[in-house]
Coordinates of C-alpha atoms and ligand atoms in Angstrom, one line a residue:
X24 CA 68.7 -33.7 68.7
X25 CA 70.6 -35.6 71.1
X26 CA 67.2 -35.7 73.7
X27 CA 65.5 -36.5 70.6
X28 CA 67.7 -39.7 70.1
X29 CA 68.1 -40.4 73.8
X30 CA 64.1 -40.3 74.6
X31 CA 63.4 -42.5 71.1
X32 CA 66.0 -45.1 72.4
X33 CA 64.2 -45.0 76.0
X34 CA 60.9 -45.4 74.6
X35 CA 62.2 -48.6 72.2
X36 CA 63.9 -50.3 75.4
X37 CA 60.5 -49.8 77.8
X38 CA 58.5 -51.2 74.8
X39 CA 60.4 -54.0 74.7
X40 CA 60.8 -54.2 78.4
X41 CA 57.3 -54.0 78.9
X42 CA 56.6 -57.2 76.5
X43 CA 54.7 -54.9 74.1
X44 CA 55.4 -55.9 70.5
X45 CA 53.3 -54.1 68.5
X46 CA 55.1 -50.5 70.2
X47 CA 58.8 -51.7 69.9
X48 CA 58.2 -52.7 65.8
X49 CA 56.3 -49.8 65.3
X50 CA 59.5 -47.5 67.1
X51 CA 61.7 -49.4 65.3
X52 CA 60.1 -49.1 61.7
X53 CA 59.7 -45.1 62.8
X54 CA 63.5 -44.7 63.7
X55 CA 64.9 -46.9 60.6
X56 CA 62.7 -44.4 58.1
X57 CA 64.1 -41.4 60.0
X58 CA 67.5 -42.9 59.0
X59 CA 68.9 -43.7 61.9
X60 CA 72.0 -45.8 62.4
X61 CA 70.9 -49.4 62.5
X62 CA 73.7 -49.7 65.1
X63 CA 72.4 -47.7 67.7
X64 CA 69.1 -49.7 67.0
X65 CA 70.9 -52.8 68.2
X66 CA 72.7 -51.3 71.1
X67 CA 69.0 -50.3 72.8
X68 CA 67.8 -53.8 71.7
X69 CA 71.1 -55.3 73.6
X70 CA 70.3 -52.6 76.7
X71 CA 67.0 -54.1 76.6
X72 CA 67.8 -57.9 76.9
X73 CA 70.4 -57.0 79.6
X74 CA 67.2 -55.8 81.6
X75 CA 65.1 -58.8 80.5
X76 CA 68.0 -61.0 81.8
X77 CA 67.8 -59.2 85.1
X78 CA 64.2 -59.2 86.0
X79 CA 64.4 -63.0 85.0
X80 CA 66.9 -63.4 87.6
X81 CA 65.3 -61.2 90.4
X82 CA 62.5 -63.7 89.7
X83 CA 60.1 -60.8 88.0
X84 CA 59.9 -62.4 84.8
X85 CA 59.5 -66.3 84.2
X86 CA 60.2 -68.5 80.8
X87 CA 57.1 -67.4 79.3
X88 CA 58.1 -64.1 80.0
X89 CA 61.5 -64.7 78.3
X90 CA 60.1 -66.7 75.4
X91 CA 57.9 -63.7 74.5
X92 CA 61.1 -61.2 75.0
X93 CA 62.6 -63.6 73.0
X94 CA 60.0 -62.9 69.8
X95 CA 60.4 -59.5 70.4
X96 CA 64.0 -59.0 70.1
X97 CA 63.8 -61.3 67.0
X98 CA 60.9 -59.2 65.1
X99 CA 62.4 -55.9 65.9
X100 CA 66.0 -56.5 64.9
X101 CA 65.3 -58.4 61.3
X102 CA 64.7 -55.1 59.7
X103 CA 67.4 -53.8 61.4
X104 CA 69.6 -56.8 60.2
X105 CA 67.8 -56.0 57.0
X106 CA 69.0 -52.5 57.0
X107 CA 72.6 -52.8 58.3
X108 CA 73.2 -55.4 54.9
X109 CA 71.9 -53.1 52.6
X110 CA 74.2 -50.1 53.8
X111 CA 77.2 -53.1 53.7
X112 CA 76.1 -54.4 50.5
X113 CA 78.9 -51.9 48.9
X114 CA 81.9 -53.4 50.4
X115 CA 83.6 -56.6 49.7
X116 CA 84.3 -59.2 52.3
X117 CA 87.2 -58.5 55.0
X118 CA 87.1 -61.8 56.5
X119 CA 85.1 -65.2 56.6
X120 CA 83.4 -65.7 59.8
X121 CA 81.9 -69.0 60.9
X122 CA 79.8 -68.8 64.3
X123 CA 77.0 -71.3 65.8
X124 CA 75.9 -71.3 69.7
X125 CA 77.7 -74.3 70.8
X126 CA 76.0 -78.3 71.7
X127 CA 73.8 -78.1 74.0
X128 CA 72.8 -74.6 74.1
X129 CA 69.9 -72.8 72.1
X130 CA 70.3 -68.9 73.3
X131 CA 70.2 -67.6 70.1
X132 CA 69.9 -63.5 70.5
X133 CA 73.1 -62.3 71.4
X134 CA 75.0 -64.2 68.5
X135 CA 72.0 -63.2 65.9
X136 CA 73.6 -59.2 67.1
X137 CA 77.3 -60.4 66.5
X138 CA 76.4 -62.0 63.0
X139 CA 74.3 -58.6 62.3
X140 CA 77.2 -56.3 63.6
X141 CA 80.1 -58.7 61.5
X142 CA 77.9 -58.8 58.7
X143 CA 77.9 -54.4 58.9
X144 CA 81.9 -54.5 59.5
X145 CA 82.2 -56.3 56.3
X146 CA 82.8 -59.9 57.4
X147 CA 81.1 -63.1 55.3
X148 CA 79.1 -64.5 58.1
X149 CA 78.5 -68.2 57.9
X150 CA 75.7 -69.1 60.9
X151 CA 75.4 -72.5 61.6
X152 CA 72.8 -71.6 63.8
X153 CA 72.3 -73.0 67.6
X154 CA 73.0 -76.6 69.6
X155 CA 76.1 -77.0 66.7
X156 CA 77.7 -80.2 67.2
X157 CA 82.0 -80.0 67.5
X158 CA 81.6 -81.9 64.0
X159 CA 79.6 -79.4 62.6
X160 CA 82.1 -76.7 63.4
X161 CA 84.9 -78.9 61.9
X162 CA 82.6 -79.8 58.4
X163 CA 82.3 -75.7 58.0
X164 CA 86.0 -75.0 58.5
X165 CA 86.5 -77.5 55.9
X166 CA 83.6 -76.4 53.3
X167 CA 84.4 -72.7 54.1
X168 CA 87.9 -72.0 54.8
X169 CA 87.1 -69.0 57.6
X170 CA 89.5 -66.8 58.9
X171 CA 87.7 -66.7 62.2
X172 CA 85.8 -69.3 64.2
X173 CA 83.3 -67.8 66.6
X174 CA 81.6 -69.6 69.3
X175 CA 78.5 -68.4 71.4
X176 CA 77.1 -69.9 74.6
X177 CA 75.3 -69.2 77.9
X178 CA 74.7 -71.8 79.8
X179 CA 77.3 -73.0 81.9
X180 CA 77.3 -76.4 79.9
X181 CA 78.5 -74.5 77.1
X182 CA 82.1 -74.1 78.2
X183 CA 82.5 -77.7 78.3
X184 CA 80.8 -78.1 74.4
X185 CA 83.1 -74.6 73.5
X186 CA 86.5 -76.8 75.0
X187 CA 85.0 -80.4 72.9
X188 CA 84.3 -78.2 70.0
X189 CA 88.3 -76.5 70.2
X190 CA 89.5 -80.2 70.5
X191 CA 87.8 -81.5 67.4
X192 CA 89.0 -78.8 65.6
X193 CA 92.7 -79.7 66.3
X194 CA 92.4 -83.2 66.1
X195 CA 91.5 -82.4 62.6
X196 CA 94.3 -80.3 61.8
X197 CA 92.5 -77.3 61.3
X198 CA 93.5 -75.2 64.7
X199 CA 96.7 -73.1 63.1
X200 CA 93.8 -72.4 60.5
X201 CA 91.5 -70.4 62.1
X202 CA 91.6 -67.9 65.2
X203 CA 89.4 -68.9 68.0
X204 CA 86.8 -66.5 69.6
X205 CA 84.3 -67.4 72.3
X206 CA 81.1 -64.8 73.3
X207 CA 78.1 -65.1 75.6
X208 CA 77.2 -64.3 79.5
X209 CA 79.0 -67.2 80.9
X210 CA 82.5 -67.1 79.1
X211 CA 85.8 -65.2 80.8
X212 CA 89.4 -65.2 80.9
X213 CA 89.1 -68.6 82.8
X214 CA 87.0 -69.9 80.1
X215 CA 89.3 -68.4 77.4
X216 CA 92.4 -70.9 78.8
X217 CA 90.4 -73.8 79.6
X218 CA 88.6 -73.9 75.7
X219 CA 92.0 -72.7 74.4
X220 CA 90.3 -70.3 72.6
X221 CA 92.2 -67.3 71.5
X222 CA 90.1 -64.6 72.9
X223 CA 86.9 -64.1 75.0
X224 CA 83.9 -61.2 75.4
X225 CA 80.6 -60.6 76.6
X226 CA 80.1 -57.7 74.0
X227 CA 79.5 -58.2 70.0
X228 CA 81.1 -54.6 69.7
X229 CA 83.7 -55.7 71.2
X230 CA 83.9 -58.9 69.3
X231 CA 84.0 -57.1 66.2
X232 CA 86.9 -55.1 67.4
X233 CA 89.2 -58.0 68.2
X234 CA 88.3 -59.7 64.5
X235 CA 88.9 -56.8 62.7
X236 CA 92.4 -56.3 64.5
X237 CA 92.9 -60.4 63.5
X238 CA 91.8 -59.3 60.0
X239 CA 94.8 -56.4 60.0
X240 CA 97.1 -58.4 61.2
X241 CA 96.9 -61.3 59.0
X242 CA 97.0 -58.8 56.0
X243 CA 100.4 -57.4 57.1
X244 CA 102.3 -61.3 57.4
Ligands
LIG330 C1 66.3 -65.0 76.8 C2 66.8 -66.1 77.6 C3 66.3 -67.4 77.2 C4 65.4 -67.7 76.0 C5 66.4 -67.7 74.8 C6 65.7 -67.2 73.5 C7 66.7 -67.2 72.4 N1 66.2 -67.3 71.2 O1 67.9 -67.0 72.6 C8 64.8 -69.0 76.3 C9 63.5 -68.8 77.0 C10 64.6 -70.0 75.2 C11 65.8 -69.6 77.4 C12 65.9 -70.9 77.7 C13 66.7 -71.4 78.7 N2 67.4 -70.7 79.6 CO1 67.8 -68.8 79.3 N3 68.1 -67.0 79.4 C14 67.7 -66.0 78.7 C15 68.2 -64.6 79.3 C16 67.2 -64.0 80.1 C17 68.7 -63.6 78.3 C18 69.7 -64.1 77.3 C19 69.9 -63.0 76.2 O2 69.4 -63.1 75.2 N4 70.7 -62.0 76.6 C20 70.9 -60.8 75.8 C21 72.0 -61.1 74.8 C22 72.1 -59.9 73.9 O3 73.2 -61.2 75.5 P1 74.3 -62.3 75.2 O4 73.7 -63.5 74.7 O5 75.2 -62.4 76.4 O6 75.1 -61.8 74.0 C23 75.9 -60.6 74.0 C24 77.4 -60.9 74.4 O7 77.6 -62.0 75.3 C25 78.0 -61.2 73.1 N5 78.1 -62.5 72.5 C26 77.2 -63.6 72.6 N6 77.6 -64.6 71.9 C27 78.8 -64.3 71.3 C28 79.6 -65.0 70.5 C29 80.8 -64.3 70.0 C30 81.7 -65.1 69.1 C31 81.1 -63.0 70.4 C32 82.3 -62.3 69.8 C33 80.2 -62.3 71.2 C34 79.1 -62.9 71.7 O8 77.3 -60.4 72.2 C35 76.0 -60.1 72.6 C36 75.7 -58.6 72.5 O9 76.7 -57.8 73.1 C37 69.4 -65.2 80.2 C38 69.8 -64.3 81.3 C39 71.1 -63.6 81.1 N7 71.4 -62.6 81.9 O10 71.9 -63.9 80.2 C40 68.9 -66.6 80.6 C41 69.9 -67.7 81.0 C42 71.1 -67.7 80.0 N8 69.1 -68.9 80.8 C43 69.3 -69.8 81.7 C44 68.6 -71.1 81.7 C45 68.9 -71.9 82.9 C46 67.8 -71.5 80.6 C47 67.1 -72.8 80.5 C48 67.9 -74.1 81.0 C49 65.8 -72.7 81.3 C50 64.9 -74.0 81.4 N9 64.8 -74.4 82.6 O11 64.5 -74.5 80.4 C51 66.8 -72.9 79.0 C52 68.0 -73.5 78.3 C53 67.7 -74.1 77.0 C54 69.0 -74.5 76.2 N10 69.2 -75.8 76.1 O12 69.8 -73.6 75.8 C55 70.3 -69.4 82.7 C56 71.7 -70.1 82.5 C57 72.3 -70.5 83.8 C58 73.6 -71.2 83.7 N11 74.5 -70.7 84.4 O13 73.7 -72.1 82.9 C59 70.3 -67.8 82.5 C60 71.7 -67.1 82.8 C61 69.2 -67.2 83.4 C62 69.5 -67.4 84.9 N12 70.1 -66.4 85.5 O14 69.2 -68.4 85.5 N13 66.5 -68.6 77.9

């Protein structure tokens, strides 16, 4: 069984290695009727773009190249998005996330896979989708009322809009409302005390982990 899984997971991450779309949906649609967790679904996808990411930097892919890995990611994990809130659809909300990829920045994949993997821990995701504006945060907190703020970035630029974005929220008096988390390739513990965020990761599992921990601890004050 375990080969089984391991060579079905290979086979989905050369697919989409390989820039071949039709393969990695078919996989996809194959493993999500075999029942699969949706969760190890993502984590290949995740594997996946981690390799894409490389071969762009080693200068084996180009921007076409990422645009089209880019399409793929996107078609094969809306089913499993699909899939992960119809197995969540029985609980009730833990927590109210709002998350956008910060001014500036339009990498969209990796937050799509935190929203997916909140939305399948129980979480009310509100996505204010990508290049959000420090206002836009601040008009969500207010319309919304979220426990957790969560920003996503990956260009370097996006420390700077993550630290504007942290300012507008205190200067409207919503900071001691909301805990601050920040995600993406560029971010670390440097980037966690410049934003004044209150915690930092390049992994959505991990992600998770902290907010639900946040979620726990605010139900025992
Ligand atoms: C795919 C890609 C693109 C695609 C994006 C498609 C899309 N819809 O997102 C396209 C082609 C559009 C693109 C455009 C550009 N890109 Co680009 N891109 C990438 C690439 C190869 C992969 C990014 C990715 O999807 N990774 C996979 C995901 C799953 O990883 P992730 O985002 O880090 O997310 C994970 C965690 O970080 C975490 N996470 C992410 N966000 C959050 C948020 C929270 C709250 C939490 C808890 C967790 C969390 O969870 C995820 C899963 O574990 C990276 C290389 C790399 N290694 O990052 C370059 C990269 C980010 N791009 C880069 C550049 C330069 C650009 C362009 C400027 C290129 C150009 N000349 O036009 C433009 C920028 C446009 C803009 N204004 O944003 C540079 C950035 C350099 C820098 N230091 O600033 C990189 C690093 C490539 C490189 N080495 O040069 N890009």
């Amino acid at each position: 069984m375990l080969q089984r899984d391991m060579s079905m997971s290979e086979e989905l991450i050369n697919a989409i290695v390989s820039l071949d779309e039709k393969r990695a949906v078919e996989i996809t649609k194959r493993r999500l009727e075999a029942g699969e967790d949706p969760l190890k679904i993502l984590e290949d996808l995740t594997k996946a773009a981690d390799i894409i990411g490389e071969k762009y930097e080693r200068g084996e892919f180009f921007i076409a190249d990422l645009v089209m890995a880019g399409e793929i990611l996107k078609e094969v994990s809306d089913p499993v998005r699909a899939k992960l809130k119809e197995l969540g659809k029985v609980r009730s909300p833990i927590g109210k996330l709002v998350i956008g990829t910060v001014q500036g920045d339009i990498h969209d994949i990796g937050k799509n896979i935190v929203v997916t993997m909140a939305e399948a821990a129980g979480f009310e995701v509100i996505d204010l989708g990508v290049d959000v504006a420090p206002e836009k945060f601040v008009e969500a907190i207010r319309e919304h009322e979220p426990d957790i703020v969560g920003m996503s970035g990956l260009l370097t630029l996006a420390i700077e809009s993550m630290k504007k974005t942290v300012d507008a929220i205190k200067a409207a008096g919503l900071r001691d409302k909301v805990k601050v988390i920040i995600g993406g390739g560029r971010v670390d513990q440097y980037a966690k005390e410049y934003t004044e965020a209150d915690a930092w990761t390049t992994s959505a599992a991990e992600g998770v982990r902290i907010m639900l921990r946040w979620m726990e601890e605010k139900k025992k004050r």
